[in-house]
Amino acid sequence: MNVRRTGALGVLLVCTLCAAAAPNGFSTTVTVNQDSWLSTQMPTATITIVNQSSRPYVYDEAAIRFLIYSDNGWRDQFPNGIADTHFISGVTVGSGRTYRTVVPLPRCEVLSDPCRQQVIIEYRAGLPGNLQTFRSPILHYEMRPDATATYEVDGLSGNLPLFMAYGIVRDRIVPDTLLVRFDTTQAELRGPFPRDPPLQLDLVQDFKRAGLNAETGGFGWGSPPYVDVRVHRYGQHRAAIEYVLGRVRQRYGSLITRYTEHLTYDLFNSFDAPGEDAIEHRASADATAKIQPVATVVGAGDIRFNTSLPYPMGRVRLSTAIFFFPGGKARGTQVDLFHPLELGTNADSPTPIVFSSEYIAAGKHPAVFDALQPAKTVVSQSAQSFDFGWLPALDQSAEIAADRPELYVIGVVLNAPEQKIGVLPEYAALQDAREKTQQLAEMLGVIPQFSSLFTLYPVQELRDGTAIGVATTFAGFDVERLLAPQSPLAITTTPETDPRVLAMLPIAAQNPSSLVEVTFTASATAQVDGNCDRLSGALLSAALHSDATQAVQIAQQTHRRLRKLLLAAAFPVQVAGNSCAPDANAGPPQVSAMLVFRTAYIK
């Protein structure tokens, strides 16, 4: 994606100490591409290698290490957390050639104020087989808050919203690829990382000579070392496969200590499910079909997918029964691009499964808070009388830009009443969330601005309802406003520590150690006359008071004061009662309600 860049160009920093140790005709420099970056940008430097000698040189692009300075001195950091490369991923720089590569630099934490980094890049280059380690001088750059950032997604600024939804696919698969793992005593797997272990290649050839479709799988140098071989069309060639395995001990002797076998099925683009037939591809399409109507309604335009993970992942359950459960995450075996579904050799064929994966997409345009037109008369009864119970915990979270505070509420509706009058349930849920956000904003004394996150919850499949969480940015806040209780109702507030409840919120803080986070559950039973607004407002008021009072006390214990509200989240956990509307015979109904309120303040 394109990333807008600001700030002056950094000064060219020449690695003079490194150049002194370099051979004749070989030189290397490091350039910081900017000295100032927004919090939504990725800071970078450029390594330049000039080869004016008559011999080729090699740059090892896998052997990057950062030395980062902080109050506690220097510490190491490796790109992607990989500290041991084992192998050379070399780029050859020919005689008379110049090679340049852009290296992403470590970010620093941006709260309300800019942060500054001091970094040394360590890298390797030199003659083939005789690489040297070079260090740059100290590189200085700063990270500044992006005033239009919503979440920590590279390049996502301009008040663009994120959308989160589960794509779900039910299918029957035919697992027909056998993975055989051979434990070995071969010494080569204990040394430097091999590209093609000869033992693994020999085993693949054994299967191929028997007319089988076989290929290399993974390998490892643990205890014991192992190599994997994948053999396709297991059901058709079971006898031939068993014949080859029976000869393994005879041919390799003690070199192979044992082997294990199981069936695999790759749910991603693979031999088992190529192209658009891949189950993960169909799950992505299902998520798109859920997200796009919501994006259109809020004026965000066409969506594009982002993810907080380096590659897709999902969960599989070997059943067609209900996949999501109250108060918990989607249950089942976790799979990803590198770890396919594993089944026993006696697995049913076909095997019924449910696959689910959480997807994150970005809108093309900002979603202004007041884009929806009022529709209270349409949605109020169904939204406020619906008992949703526990919403499921989520697998992923969007990381909030700490300089951009949010309000987060969940709108809930029954689908049937909305469909009878021709209203999309998604629209009704969004409107319910909008009205609750306005109520929360009035209590906080803030002004809603942009809707920055929309979460389509995968509600229990036996319940015909829709739940959409909406995060909204706001301006203005006064902590003291929260310290006085505002409700005459008898309301009980208790600290909330259940991880299932906390995982209902798909928003993560960048660095919790810099924040004060508090969560309370407020509950009450009261008579309501006409609607539930009075009760829900009272619960919100009580939770706000308990939460803010506790947060102030925590901050005072560290001799700090709360500078800014980062997050205010209200979850309607349960509303028990047949209706919020009065009954002519029974009078005003008794309604019990629970609400979870969570805040995070910057110290």
Coordinates of C-alpha atoms in Angstrom, one line a residue:
M1 CA 0.0 0.0 0.0
N2 CA 1.1 3.6 -0.5
V3 CA 2.3 5.4 2.6
R4 CA 2.3 9.2 2.7
R5 CA 5.6 10.6 3.9
T6 CA 6.4 13.8 5.7
G7 CA 9.4 15.5 7.2
A8 CA 12.8 16.6 5.8
L9 CA 15.2 14.1 4.3
G10 CA 17.6 12.7 6.7
V11 CA 21.3 13.4 6.5
L12 CA 23.5 10.9 4.7
L13 CA 25.2 8.9 7.3
V14 CA 28.3 7.1 6.0
C15 CA 29.6 4.1 7.8
T16 CA 33.2 5.4 8.0
L17 CA 34.3 2.8 10.6
C18 CA 33.0 0.0 8.5
A19 CA 34.6 1.4 5.3
A20 CA 38.0 1.4 7.0
A21 CA 37.7 -2.4 7.5
A22 CA 36.4 -3.1 4.0
P23 CA 38.6 -4.5 1.2
N24 CA 39.9 -2.2 -1.5
G25 CA 37.2 -1.3 -4.1
F26 CA 34.3 -2.1 -1.7
S27 CA 32.4 0.5 0.3
T28 CA 29.0 0.7 2.1
T29 CA 26.9 3.5 3.4
V30 CA 23.7 3.8 5.4
T31 CA 21.1 6.6 4.7
V32 CA 18.1 7.4 6.9
N33 CA 15.3 8.1 4.4
Q34 CA 13.6 10.7 6.7
D35 CA 14.3 12.1 10.1
S36 CA 10.7 12.4 11.0
W37 CA 7.8 9.9 10.5
L38 CA 4.2 9.7 11.3
S39 CA 3.0 7.0 13.7
T40 CA 1.2 5.3 10.8
Q41 CA 4.3 5.1 8.7
M42 CA 7.2 2.6 8.7
P43 CA 10.5 4.3 9.2
T44 CA 13.2 3.1 6.8
A45 CA 16.9 3.4 6.0
T46 CA 18.8 2.5 2.8
I47 CA 21.9 0.4 2.8
T48 CA 24.1 1.1 -0.3
I49 CA 26.9 -1.3 -1.4
V50 CA 29.4 -0.1 -4.1
N51 CA 31.6 -2.7 -5.7
Q52 CA 34.5 -1.1 -7.7
S53 CA 36.7 -4.2 -7.5
S54 CA 37.2 -6.9 -10.1
R55 CA 35.5 -9.6 -7.9
P56 CA 31.8 -10.2 -7.1
Y57 CA 30.7 -9.5 -3.5
V58 CA 27.7 -10.8 -1.5
Y59 CA 25.2 -8.9 0.7
D60 CA 23.4 -11.2 3.2
E61 CA 19.9 -9.7 3.4
A62 CA 18.8 -12.2 6.1
A63 CA 21.4 -11.2 8.6
I64 CA 20.1 -7.9 9.8
R65 CA 20.2 -6.9 13.4
F66 CA 19.2 -3.7 15.2
L67 CA 20.9 -2.2 18.3
I68 CA 18.3 0.2 19.9
Y69 CA 19.2 2.6 22.7
S70 CA 16.9 3.3 25.6
D71 CA 17.2 4.4 29.2
N72 CA 18.4 0.9 30.1
G73 CA 21.2 0.9 27.5
W74 CA 21.4 -0.9 24.2
R75 CA 19.3 -3.9 23.3
D76 CA 19.0 -6.2 20.3
Q77 CA 16.1 -6.6 18.0
F78 CA 15.8 -8.8 14.9
P79 CA 13.4 -8.2 12.0
N80 CA 10.2 -10.3 12.4
G81 CA 11.7 -11.6 15.7
I82 CA 14.0 -14.0 13.9
A83 CA 17.3 -14.1 15.8
D84 CA 19.0 -17.1 14.2
T85 CA 19.2 -17.1 10.4
H86 CA 21.3 -20.3 9.9
F87 CA 21.4 -19.8 6.2
I88 CA 22.6 -17.1 3.8
S89 CA 20.0 -15.3 1.7
G90 CA 22.7 -13.7 -0.5
V91 CA 22.4 -10.9 -3.1
T92 CA 25.4 -10.9 -5.5
V93 CA 26.9 -7.4 -6.2
G94 CA 28.9 -7.8 -9.4
S95 CA 32.0 -6.0 -10.4
G96 CA 31.4 -2.3 -11.1
R97 CA 27.8 -2.5 -9.7
T98 CA 26.0 -0.6 -7.0
Y99 CA 23.3 -2.3 -4.8
R100 CA 20.7 -0.5 -2.7
T101 CA 18.2 -2.0 -0.4
V102 CA 15.5 -0.4 1.9
V103 CA 15.4 -1.7 5.4
P104 CA 12.4 -1.1 7.7
L105 CA 13.6 0.4 11.0
P106 CA 12.1 -0.3 14.5
R107 CA 9.3 2.0 15.6
C108 CA 9.0 3.6 19.0
E109 CA 5.9 4.1 21.1
V110 CA 3.8 7.2 20.2
L111 CA 1.3 8.3 22.8
S112 CA 0.4 12.0 22.8
D113 CA 4.0 13.2 22.3
P114 CA 6.6 12.4 19.7
C115 CA 9.2 9.7 20.5
R116 CA 12.8 9.5 19.3
Q117 CA 14.9 6.6 18.3
Q118 CA 18.6 5.9 18.3
V119 CA 19.4 2.8 16.2
I120 CA 22.5 1.0 14.9
I121 CA 22.0 -1.3 11.9
E122 CA 24.3 -4.4 11.9
Y123 CA 24.6 -6.3 8.6
R124 CA 26.9 -8.7 6.7
A125 CA 28.6 -8.4 3.3
G126 CA 31.9 -9.4 1.6
L127 CA 33.5 -12.0 -0.5
P128 CA 31.5 -15.3 -0.9
G129 CA 32.4 -17.6 2.0
N130 CA 34.1 -14.8 3.9
L131 CA 31.4 -12.3 4.9
Q132 CA 32.2 -9.5 7.3
T133 CA 29.9 -7.8 9.9
F134 CA 29.4 -4.0 9.4
R135 CA 27.7 -1.5 11.7
S136 CA 26.2 1.8 10.8
P137 CA 26.8 4.9 13.0
I138 CA 23.9 5.8 15.3
L139 CA 20.8 6.7 13.3
H140 CA 18.5 9.3 14.7
Y141 CA 14.8 9.7 13.8
E142 CA 11.5 10.5 15.5
M143 CA 7.9 9.2 15.3
R144 CA 5.0 11.8 15.5
P145 CA 1.3 11.2 16.2
D146 CA -0.8 11.0 13.1
A147 CA -3.7 13.3 13.7
T148 CA -5.8 11.3 11.2
A149 CA -4.8 7.8 12.4
T150 CA -7.3 5.3 13.7
Y151 CA -5.4 2.1 14.2
E152 CA -1.8 1.0 13.9
V153 CA -2.0 -0.3 10.3
D154 CA 0.8 0.8 7.9
G155 CA -0.5 3.7 5.7
L156 CA -4.0 3.7 7.3
S157 CA -4.6 7.4 7.9
G158 CA -7.0 10.0 6.7
N159 CA -9.7 8.8 9.1
L160 CA -10.3 5.6 7.1
P161 CA -12.2 3.0 9.1
L162 CA -11.5 -0.7 9.6
F163 CA -14.1 -3.5 9.3
M164 CA -13.8 -6.9 11.1
A165 CA -15.9 -9.9 10.3
Y166 CA -15.7 -13.7 10.3
G167 CA -15.9 -15.6 7.1
I168 CA -17.5 -19.0 7.6
V169 CA -17.6 -22.0 5.3
R170 CA -19.3 -25.4 5.8
D171 CA -18.0 -28.1 3.5
R172 CA -17.2 -31.8 3.2
I173 CA -13.5 -32.5 2.4
V174 CA -11.8 -35.6 1.1
P175 CA -8.4 -35.8 2.9
D176 CA -6.1 -37.6 0.4
T177 CA -2.6 -36.4 1.1
L178 CA -0.4 -38.4 3.5
L179 CA 2.3 -36.7 5.5
V180 CA 5.0 -39.1 6.7
R181 CA 7.5 -37.8 9.3
F182 CA 10.8 -39.6 9.6
D183 CA 12.8 -39.2 12.8
T184 CA 16.5 -39.4 12.0
T185 CA 19.9 -39.4 13.6
Q186 CA 21.5 -37.7 10.6
A187 CA 24.0 -35.2 11.8
E188 CA 23.5 -32.8 8.9
L189 CA 20.2 -31.6 10.4
R190 CA 21.9 -30.5 13.6
G191 CA 24.3 -28.1 11.9
P192 CA 23.7 -25.1 9.7
F193 CA 20.3 -24.8 8.1
P194 CA 20.3 -27.0 5.0
R195 CA 18.4 -26.0 1.9
D196 CA 17.6 -29.5 0.6
P197 CA 18.5 -32.3 3.1
P198 CA 19.8 -35.2 1.0
L199 CA 17.9 -37.8 3.1
Q200 CA 14.6 -36.0 2.4
L201 CA 15.3 -36.0 -1.3
D202 CA 16.3 -39.7 -1.2
L203 CA 13.0 -40.6 0.5
V204 CA 11.0 -38.6 -2.0
Q205 CA 12.7 -40.5 -4.8
D206 CA 11.9 -43.8 -3.2
F207 CA 8.2 -43.0 -3.4
K208 CA 8.5 -41.6 -7.0
R209 CA 10.2 -44.8 -8.2
A210 CA 7.1 -46.6 -7.0
G211 CA 5.0 -44.4 -9.3
L212 CA 3.7 -42.2 -6.5
N213 CA 3.2 -38.4 -6.5
A214 CA 5.5 -37.3 -3.7
E215 CA 7.2 -34.1 -2.6
T216 CA 9.3 -32.7 0.2
G217 CA 7.6 -31.3 3.3
G218 CA 9.1 -29.6 6.3
F219 CA 12.1 -30.6 8.3
G220 CA 13.7 -29.7 11.6
W221 CA 16.8 -30.1 13.6
G222 CA 15.3 -30.5 17.0
S223 CA 15.5 -33.6 19.2
P224 CA 15.2 -35.8 17.3
P225 CA 15.8 -34.2 13.9
Y226 CA 13.2 -35.1 11.3
V227 CA 12.2 -34.8 7.6
D228 CA 8.7 -34.8 6.1
V229 CA 7.5 -36.3 2.9
R230 CA 4.0 -35.6 1.4
V231 CA 2.4 -38.3 -0.8
H232 CA -0.8 -37.5 -2.7
R233 CA -3.7 -39.8 -3.7
Y234 CA -3.5 -41.8 -0.5
G235 CA -6.9 -43.5 -1.0
Q236 CA -5.9 -44.7 -4.5
H237 CA -2.4 -45.8 -3.8
R238 CA -2.5 -47.0 -0.1
A239 CA -1.0 -50.4 -0.9
A240 CA 2.0 -48.9 -2.8
I241 CA 2.6 -46.4 -0.1
E242 CA 2.7 -49.1 2.6
Y243 CA 5.1 -51.1 0.4
V244 CA 7.6 -48.2 0.2
L245 CA 7.3 -47.6 4.0
G246 CA 8.0 -51.3 4.6
R247 CA 11.3 -51.0 2.8
V248 CA 12.5 -47.8 4.6
R249 CA 14.0 -49.7 7.6
Q250 CA 15.6 -52.2 5.3
R251 CA 17.3 -49.5 3.2
Y252 CA 18.2 -46.8 5.7
G253 CA 18.8 -49.0 8.8
S254 CA 19.5 -47.0 12.0
L255 CA 19.6 -43.7 10.1
I256 CA 15.8 -43.5 10.6
T257 CA 14.7 -44.3 14.1
R258 CA 10.9 -44.3 13.4
Y259 CA 8.2 -42.8 11.3
T260 CA 4.7 -41.5 11.9
E261 CA 1.9 -40.8 9.4
H262 CA -1.3 -38.8 9.2
L263 CA -3.5 -37.3 6.5
T264 CA -3.4 -33.6 5.9
Y265 CA -5.7 -31.2 4.1
D266 CA -4.6 -27.7 3.1
L267 CA -7.5 -25.3 3.4
F268 CA -5.6 -22.5 1.6
N269 CA -4.5 -22.3 -2.0
S270 CA -2.9 -25.6 -2.5
F271 CA -2.8 -29.1 -4.2
D272 CA -5.9 -30.0 -2.1
A273 CA -8.0 -27.0 -2.9
P274 CA -6.5 -24.8 -5.8
G275 CA -7.5 -21.3 -6.6
E276 CA -11.0 -20.1 -5.9
D277 CA -12.0 -23.5 -4.7
A278 CA -9.8 -23.1 -1.7
I279 CA -11.9 -23.0 1.5
E280 CA -10.0 -20.0 2.8
H281 CA -10.7 -18.1 -0.4
R282 CA -14.4 -18.9 0.0
A283 CA -14.3 -17.7 3.6
S284 CA -12.7 -14.5 2.5
A285 CA -15.6 -14.0 0.0
D286 CA -18.1 -14.7 2.8
A287 CA -16.5 -12.0 5.0
T288 CA -16.5 -9.6 2.0
A289 CA -20.3 -10.2 1.5
K290 CA -20.9 -9.3 5.2
I291 CA -18.6 -6.3 5.3
Q292 CA -19.4 -4.5 2.1
P293 CA -23.0 -3.7 2.8
V294 CA -22.0 -2.2 6.1
A295 CA -19.2 -0.2 4.5
T296 CA -21.7 1.1 1.9
V297 CA -24.3 2.1 4.5
V298 CA -21.8 4.2 6.5
G299 CA -20.3 5.9 3.4
A300 CA -16.9 4.1 3.4
G301 CA -17.1 2.9 -0.2
D302 CA -15.3 -0.2 -1.5
I303 CA -13.3 -2.2 1.0
R304 CA -9.7 -3.5 0.7
F305 CA -8.4 -6.2 3.0
N306 CA -5.8 -5.7 5.6
T307 CA -4.6 -8.1 8.3
S308 CA -2.7 -7.8 11.5
L309 CA -1.2 -11.2 10.8
P310 CA 1.6 -12.0 8.3
Y311 CA -0.5 -14.7 6.7
P312 CA -4.2 -16.0 6.9
M313 CA -5.2 -18.2 9.7
G314 CA -8.4 -19.9 10.8
R315 CA -10.1 -22.5 12.9
V316 CA -11.6 -25.8 11.9
R317 CA -14.2 -28.0 13.6
L318 CA -14.9 -31.5 12.3
S319 CA -18.7 -31.0 12.4
T320 CA -21.5 -29.0 10.8
A321 CA -22.9 -28.1 14.3
I322 CA -22.9 -24.7 15.8
F323 CA -19.4 -23.2 15.6
F324 CA -19.5 -20.2 18.0
F325 CA -20.3 -20.6 21.6
P326 CA -21.3 -18.0 24.2
G327 CA -18.5 -16.4 26.1
G328 CA -15.7 -18.1 24.1
K329 CA -13.7 -17.9 20.9
A330 CA -14.5 -19.9 17.8
R331 CA -13.6 -23.5 18.9
G332 CA -11.7 -26.0 16.9
T333 CA -8.2 -26.8 15.5
Q334 CA -6.1 -23.8 14.5
V335 CA -4.7 -23.9 11.0
D336 CA -2.7 -21.5 8.8
L337 CA -0.8 -21.4 5.6
F338 CA 2.1 -23.4 7.0
H339 CA 0.1 -25.8 9.3
P340 CA -2.6 -27.6 7.4
L341 CA -5.4 -29.6 9.0
E342 CA -4.2 -33.0 10.3
L343 CA -6.4 -36.1 10.5
G344 CA -5.9 -39.7 11.3
T345 CA -5.5 -42.2 8.4
N346 CA -8.9 -43.6 9.4
A347 CA -10.7 -40.3 9.0
D348 CA -14.1 -40.2 7.3
S349 CA -14.1 -39.5 3.6
P350 CA -15.7 -37.1 3.0
T351 CA -15.2 -35.4 6.4
P352 CA -17.7 -32.6 7.4
I353 CA -16.0 -29.4 8.6
V354 CA -16.7 -25.8 9.5
F355 CA -13.9 -23.3 8.7
S356 CA -13.8 -19.8 10.2
S357 CA -11.3 -17.0 9.9
E358 CA -11.5 -13.4 11.1
Y359 CA -10.8 -10.8 8.4
I360 CA -9.9 -7.1 8.6
A361 CA -10.7 -4.7 5.8
A362 CA -10.2 -1.0 5.4
G363 CA -12.7 1.5 3.9
K364 CA -11.9 3.8 1.0
H365 CA -13.5 6.8 2.5
P366 CA -14.0 8.1 6.1
A367 CA -17.2 7.1 7.9
V368 CA -18.5 10.3 9.5
F369 CA -20.4 9.6 12.7
D370 CA -23.7 11.3 11.7
A371 CA -23.8 9.7 8.3
L372 CA -26.9 7.5 9.3
Q373 CA -30.3 9.2 9.4
P374 CA -32.3 8.9 12.7
A375 CA -34.4 5.7 12.7
K376 CA -35.2 5.4 16.5
T377 CA -38.9 4.6 16.0
V378 CA -37.9 1.7 13.7
V379 CA -35.3 0.0 15.9
S380 CA -35.9 0.9 19.5
Q381 CA -38.2 -1.9 20.5
S382 CA -36.3 -4.7 19.0
A383 CA -32.9 -3.4 19.9
Q384 CA -33.7 -2.9 23.6
S385 CA -35.7 -6.0 24.3
F386 CA -33.3 -8.5 22.8
D387 CA -31.4 -10.8 25.1
F388 CA -28.1 -11.5 23.4
G389 CA -26.4 -13.2 26.3
W390 CA -22.6 -13.4 25.9
L391 CA -21.1 -12.3 22.6
P392 CA -18.2 -14.4 21.4
A393 CA -14.6 -13.5 22.1
L394 CA -12.6 -12.5 19.0
D395 CA -9.4 -13.9 17.6
Q396 CA -7.9 -10.6 16.4
S397 CA -7.7 -7.1 17.7
A398 CA -7.0 -3.8 16.0
E399 CA -4.1 -1.9 17.7
I400 CA -5.3 1.6 18.6
A401 CA -3.2 4.6 17.7
A402 CA -2.7 5.9 21.3
D403 CA -3.0 9.5 20.3
R404 CA -6.5 8.9 19.0
P405 CA -9.1 8.2 21.7
E406 CA -12.2 6.1 20.9
L407 CA -15.7 5.4 22.1
Y408 CA -16.8 1.7 21.5
V409 CA -20.3 0.4 21.8
I410 CA -22.2 -2.6 20.5
G411 CA -25.6 -2.2 18.7
V412 CA -27.9 -5.2 18.8
V413 CA -31.2 -6.0 17.1
L414 CA -33.5 -8.9 16.3
N415 CA -33.5 -9.6 12.6
A416 CA -37.1 -10.7 12.2
P417 CA -38.9 -7.4 13.1
E418 CA -36.5 -5.4 10.9
Q419 CA -37.0 -7.6 7.9
K420 CA -40.8 -7.5 8.2
I421 CA -40.7 -3.7 7.8
G422 CA -38.1 -3.8 5.1
V423 CA -35.1 -2.5 7.1
L424 CA -31.7 -4.2 6.9
P425 CA -30.8 -5.6 10.3
E426 CA -27.2 -4.2 9.8
Y427 CA -28.7 -0.7 9.4
A428 CA -30.8 -1.1 12.5
A429 CA -27.8 -2.4 14.6
L430 CA -25.7 0.5 13.3
Q431 CA -28.4 3.0 14.3
D432 CA -28.7 1.4 17.7
A433 CA -24.9 1.7 18.2
R434 CA -25.0 5.3 17.0
E435 CA -27.7 6.3 19.5
K436 CA -25.8 4.6 22.4
T437 CA -22.6 6.3 21.3
Q438 CA -24.3 9.7 21.4
Q439 CA -25.6 8.9 24.9
L440 CA -22.1 7.9 26.0
A441 CA -20.6 11.0 24.4
E442 CA -23.1 13.3 26.2
M443 CA -22.2 11.7 29.6
L444 CA -18.5 12.2 28.9
G445 CA -19.0 15.7 27.6
V446 CA -17.2 14.9 24.3
I447 CA -18.0 15.4 20.6
P448 CA -18.2 12.3 18.3
Q449 CA -16.3 12.7 15.1
F450 CA -15.4 9.7 12.8
S451 CA -16.5 6.0 13.1
S452 CA -13.2 4.2 13.0
L453 CA -14.0 0.5 13.5
F454 CA -17.0 -1.7 12.7
T455 CA -17.0 -5.2 14.2
L456 CA -19.6 -7.7 12.9
Y457 CA -19.9 -10.2 15.7
P458 CA -20.5 -13.9 14.9
V459 CA -23.5 -14.4 17.2
Q460 CA -24.7 -17.8 18.2
E461 CA -26.3 -19.4 15.2
L462 CA -29.5 -20.4 17.0
R463 CA -30.3 -16.8 17.7
D464 CA -31.7 -14.7 14.9
G465 CA -30.0 -11.4 15.7
T466 CA -27.3 -9.0 14.6
A467 CA -24.6 -7.4 16.7
I468 CA -22.2 -4.7 15.4
G469 CA -19.6 -3.0 17.5
V470 CA -18.7 0.6 16.5
A471 CA -15.7 2.6 17.6
T472 CA -15.9 6.4 17.2
T473 CA -13.2 9.1 17.6
F474 CA -14.1 12.1 19.7
A475 CA -12.8 15.5 20.7
G476 CA -12.7 17.0 24.2
F477 CA -12.7 15.3 27.6
D478 CA -12.6 16.1 31.3
V479 CA -11.8 13.4 33.8
E480 CA -13.4 15.3 36.7
R481 CA -16.8 15.1 35.0
L482 CA -16.9 11.4 35.7
L483 CA -16.3 11.5 39.4
A484 CA -19.8 12.4 40.5
P485 CA -22.4 9.6 40.4
Q486 CA -25.5 10.7 38.4
S487 CA -28.0 7.8 38.9
P488 CA -30.7 7.5 41.6
L489 CA -31.1 3.7 40.9
A490 CA -29.7 1.0 43.1
I491 CA -26.9 -0.3 40.9
T492 CA -24.2 -2.8 41.7
T493 CA -20.7 -2.3 40.2
T494 CA -18.0 -4.9 40.4
P495 CA -14.5 -5.2 38.8
E496 CA -14.6 -7.4 35.7
T497 CA -11.6 -9.7 35.2
D498 CA -13.1 -12.5 33.0
P499 CA -10.9 -12.8 30.0
R500 CA -13.9 -13.9 27.9
V501 CA -15.6 -10.6 28.5
L502 CA -12.4 -8.6 27.9
A503 CA -11.9 -10.4 24.6
M504 CA -15.3 -9.1 23.4
L505 CA -13.5 -5.8 22.7
P506 CA -11.5 -6.1 19.5
I507 CA -9.2 -3.1 20.4
A508 CA -5.7 -3.5 21.8
A509 CA -3.5 -0.8 23.3
Q510 CA -0.1 -0.2 21.9
N511 CA 1.7 -0.4 25.2
P512 CA -0.5 -1.3 28.3
S513 CA 2.3 -0.3 30.7
S514 CA 1.8 3.3 29.7
L515 CA -1.9 3.2 30.5
V516 CA -4.4 2.8 33.3
E517 CA -7.0 0.2 32.2
V518 CA -10.1 -0.5 34.3
T519 CA -13.2 -2.6 33.6
F520 CA -16.4 -2.7 35.6
T521 CA -19.7 -4.6 35.3
A522 CA -22.8 -2.7 36.3
S523 CA -26.1 -4.5 37.0
A524 CA -29.5 -3.4 38.2
T525 CA -33.2 -4.3 38.1
A526 CA -35.8 -1.6 37.7
Q527 CA -39.2 -0.7 36.4
V528 CA -39.1 1.0 33.0
D529 CA -41.8 3.0 31.5
G530 CA -42.0 3.0 27.7
N531 CA -38.4 2.1 26.8
C532 CA -35.1 1.1 28.4
D533 CA -33.3 4.4 27.9
R534 CA -33.5 5.3 31.6
L535 CA -32.1 2.0 32.8
S536 CA -29.3 1.8 30.2
G537 CA -28.4 5.4 30.9
A538 CA -28.3 4.7 34.6
L539 CA -26.1 1.7 34.2
L540 CA -23.7 3.6 32.0
S541 CA -23.5 6.4 34.5
A542 CA -22.8 4.1 37.4
A543 CA -20.1 2.2 35.4
L544 CA -18.5 5.5 34.4
H545 CA -18.3 6.7 38.0
S546 CA -16.9 3.4 39.3
D547 CA -14.4 3.2 36.5
A548 CA -13.1 6.7 36.6
T549 CA -12.8 6.7 40.4
Q550 CA -10.7 3.5 40.3
A551 CA -8.5 4.8 37.5
V552 CA -7.8 8.0 39.3
Q553 CA -6.7 6.0 42.4
I554 CA -4.4 3.8 40.4
A555 CA -2.8 6.8 38.7
Q556 CA -2.3 8.5 42.1
Q557 CA -0.5 5.5 43.5
T558 CA 2.3 6.1 40.9
H559 CA 2.2 9.8 41.5
R560 CA 0.8 10.4 38.0
R561 CA -2.3 12.0 36.8
L562 CA -4.6 10.9 34.0
R563 CA -3.7 13.0 30.9
K564 CA -6.1 11.7 28.4
L565 CA -8.9 9.1 27.8
L566 CA -7.7 6.6 25.3
L567 CA -10.7 4.2 25.2
A568 CA -14.2 4.1 26.6
A569 CA -16.1 0.9 25.8
A570 CA -19.6 -0.1 26.8
F571 CA -20.9 -3.7 26.3
P572 CA -24.6 -4.5 26.7
V573 CA -24.1 -8.0 28.1
Q574 CA -27.7 -8.8 29.0
V575 CA -31.2 -7.3 29.1
A576 CA -33.7 -9.7 30.7
G577 CA -37.4 -9.0 30.2
N578 CA -40.1 -9.7 27.6
S579 CA -40.4 -6.0 26.5
C580 CA -39.3 -2.6 27.5
A581 CA -42.8 -1.3 26.6
P582 CA -45.5 -1.2 29.4
D583 CA -48.3 -3.8 29.4
A584 CA -51.8 -2.3 30.1
N585 CA -52.7 -5.2 32.4
A586 CA -49.4 -5.8 34.1
G587 CA -48.1 -2.2 34.3
P588 CA -44.4 -1.2 33.8
P589 CA -42.3 -4.3 33.3
Q590 CA -39.4 -5.3 35.5
V591 CA -36.2 -5.3 33.5
S592 CA -32.8 -6.6 34.6
A593 CA -29.7 -5.5 32.8
M594 CA -25.9 -5.8 32.9
L595 CA -23.4 -3.6 31.2
V596 CA -19.6 -3.9 31.0
F597 CA -17.7 -0.7 30.9
R598 CA -14.0 -0.5 30.1
T599 CA -11.6 2.5 29.9
A600 CA -8.0 3.1 29.2
Y601 CA -6.3 6.3 30.2
I602 CA -2.9 7.7 29.2
K603 CA -0.9 8.5 32.3

